[in-house]
Structures are given as C-alpha cells and as structure tokens.
C-alpha cells in the first residue's frame, strides 16, 4: 500500500531540473508523478518513479542529494467535492497530512492524489476502513 517516493534537493539554477529529468530518462526510469517546491536558492523535487531503487542510485551517482520517503496514492472522485470527501475522513480521524500533490497518470475515472502522512500506517488503516481506494503500485 505504501509507495516509495524519491526526494531530490536541487540548486535553483537554470537547467538543473532538466539535468535531473534527463539523467532519469537516459537510464530508462519513468517519472509517474512530480512536484517541485522552491525557494530562492534551492528546490525539493518529489518524484514517484517506476524503479525507485535504481533511481536513487543513479541520482546520487550524478551528484544530487536524495532521500526516500513512503507515501500513499489515493483515488478520489474526479468531481467537485471528491477530494474534500477524502480529506473529511482524514480530518475526522485526526490524520495529519504533511503534504500532498496530484498524480500524473489516471488508472480509472477517479483522480489520484499522493499524500505524505505523519502516521502512514494509521492513515492507511483509516482510508481502508472508509472504503477509500489506495493504489499499491505505479
């Protein structure tokens, strides 16, 4: 149920995001989801890829600083209020969300959202109890 996410720290300089994506592409690693948070000097790129272990090795070999985290990908209704209904379940059960972002690829008529939770195991338990579909593989 947990998906491995790769977080990469990059300098906020022209072409650095290209460098990261290019090295992944050259090594046949497919990016399934990506989000970028930036500050004036650096950024954090969060990636869901098809081969996380290979990706982290290649990224580090190419001079990037990277870490791995576990996230949960959840199906939510692709309609007004679809995300809000999933968030209500989490809120009602005191599940803290550290961050979230949309998923690039759709597996059904629903939208996919990636969540990083403070207590991932409790979040998975609550989501399943409330019949919210969790994606186990990208």
C-alpha positions as semicolon CSV with decimal commas, in nm:
position;residue;x (nm);y (nm);z (nm)
1;X;0,000;0,000;0,000
2;X;0,295;0,232;0,055
3;X;0,469;0,375;-0,247
4;X;0,832;0,482;-0,248
5;X;0,892;0,848;-0,327
6;X;1,230;0,995;-0,413
7;X;1,300;1,348;-0,287
8;X;1,585;1,534;-0,454
9;X;1,742;1,860;-0,340
10;X;1,846;2,074;-0,636
11;X;2,003;2,413;-0,673
12;X;1,767;2,675;-0,805
13;X;1,973;2,733;-1,119
14;X;1,887;2,727;-1,487
15;X;1,884;2,375;-1,629
16;X;1,918;2,182;-1,302
17;X;1,569;2,029;-1,321
18;X;1,645;1,931;-1,680
19;X;1,968;1,766;-1,562
20;X;1,774;1,555;-1,312
21;X;1,499;1,453;-1,554
22;X;1,749;1,389;-1,832
23;X;1,961;1,151;-1,624
24;X;1,648;0,958;-1,527
25;X;1,532;0,938;-1,888
26;X;1,872;0,824;-2,012
27;X;1,856;0,543;-1,757
28;X;1,507;0,433;-1,862
29;X;1,338;0,548;-1,542
30;X;0,984;0,669;-1,596
31;X;0,851;0,959;-1,386
32;X;0,492;0,888;-1,282
33;X;0,440;1,195;-1,062
34;X;0,647;1,503;-0,984
35;X;0,612;1,808;-0,768
36;X;0,860;2,090;-0,713
37;X;0,876;2,318;-0,409
38;X;1,121;2,602;-0,447
39;X;1,294;2,874;-0,256
40;X;1,532;3,140;-0,392
41;X;1,836;2,912;-0,355
42;X;1,719;2,551;-0,382
43;X;1,424;2,329;-0,458
44;X;1,288;1,995;-0,347
45;X;1,171;1,771;-0,628
46;X;0,947;1,489;-0,514
47;X;0,918;1,204;-0,763
48;X;0,724;0,883;-0,796
49;X;0,908;0,667;-1,048
50;X;0,869;0,316;-1,181
51;X;1,208;0,199;-1,043
52;X;1,273;0,386;-0,718
53;X;1,579;0,190;-0,601
54;X;1,752;0,232;-0,939
55;X;1,655;0,598;-0,947
56;X;1,803;0,683;-0,608
57;X;2,132;0,514;-0,700
58;X;2,157;0,694;-1,035
59;X;2,055;1,029;-0,886
60;X;2,323;1,009;-0,619
61;X;2,586;0,891;-0,870
62;X;2,513;1,208;-1,067
63;X;2,583;1,446;-0,780
64;X;2,234;1,508;-0,645
65;X;2,134;1,479;-0,279
66;X;1,835;1,247;-0,249
67;X;1,628;1,067;0,011
68;X;1,347;0,814;0,009
69;X;1,010;0,852;0,182
70;X;0,692;0,646;0,182
71;X;0,370;0,798;0,056
72;X;0,017;0,680;-0,016
73;X;-0,162;0,726;-0,350
74;X;-0,539;0,752;-0,307
75;X;-0,823;0,751;-0,558
76;X;-1,065;1,038;-0,507
77;X;-1,371;1,129;-0,706
78;X;-1,283;1,337;-1,012
79;X;-1,572;1,572;-0,946
80;X;-1,644;1,880;-0,734
81;X;-1,603;1,777;-0,369
82;X;-1,426;1,449;-0,447
83;X;-1,105;1,548;-0,272
84;X;-1,295;1,718;0,010
85;X;-1,476;1,394;0,099
86;X;-1,145;1,206;0,138
87;X;-0,999;1,494;0,338
88;X;-1,303;1,490;0,569
89;X;-1,239;1,124;0,655
90;X;-0,879;1,207;0,738
91;X;-0,971;1,517;0,937
92;X;-1,245;1,336;1,130
93;X;-0,987;1,073;1,230
94;X;-0,715;1,323;1,328
95;X;-0,480;1,217;1,047
96;X;-0,216;1,483;0,986
97;X;-0,111;1,546;0,624
98;X;0,246;1,666;0,583
99;X;0,199;1,744;0,213
100;X;0,012;1,621;-0,092
101;X;0,009;1,657;-0,470
102;X;-0,178;1,530;-0,774
103;X;-0,074;1,221;-0,964
104;X;0,007;1,250;-1,334
105;X;-0,144;0,922;-1,451
106;X;-0,505;0,811;-1,411
107;X;-0,590;0,447;-1,351
108;X;-0,968;0,492;-1,361
109;X;-1,226;0,767;-1,387
110;X;-1,110;0,891;-1,047
111;X;-0,829;1,136;-0,981
112;X;-0,517;1,021;-0,796
113;X;-0,367;1,217;-0,509
114;X;-0,038;1,149;-0,332
115;X;-0,029;1,202;0,046
116;X;0,260;1,211;0,292
117;X;0,120;1,143;0,638
118;X;0,268;1,194;0,980
119;X;0,146;0,842;1,074
120;X;0,127;0,650;0,746
121;X;0,011;0,317;0,892
122;X;-0,278;0,478;1,081
123;X;-0,375;0,673;0,768
124;X;-0,384;0,355;0,557
125;X;-0,599;0,183;0,820
126;X;-0,848;0,473;0,827
127;X;-0,862;0,503;0,447
128;X;-0,930;0,132;0,401
129;X;-1,188;0,130;0,683
130;X;-1,370;0,409;0,498
131;X;-1,351;0,227;0,162
132;X;-1,119;0,483;0,005
133;X;-0,919;0,310;-0,267
134;X;-0,541;0,308;-0,225
135;X;-0,313;0,247;-0,521
136;X;-0,046;-0,006;-0,430
137;X;0,167;0,004;-0,744
138;X;0,266;0,264;-1,002
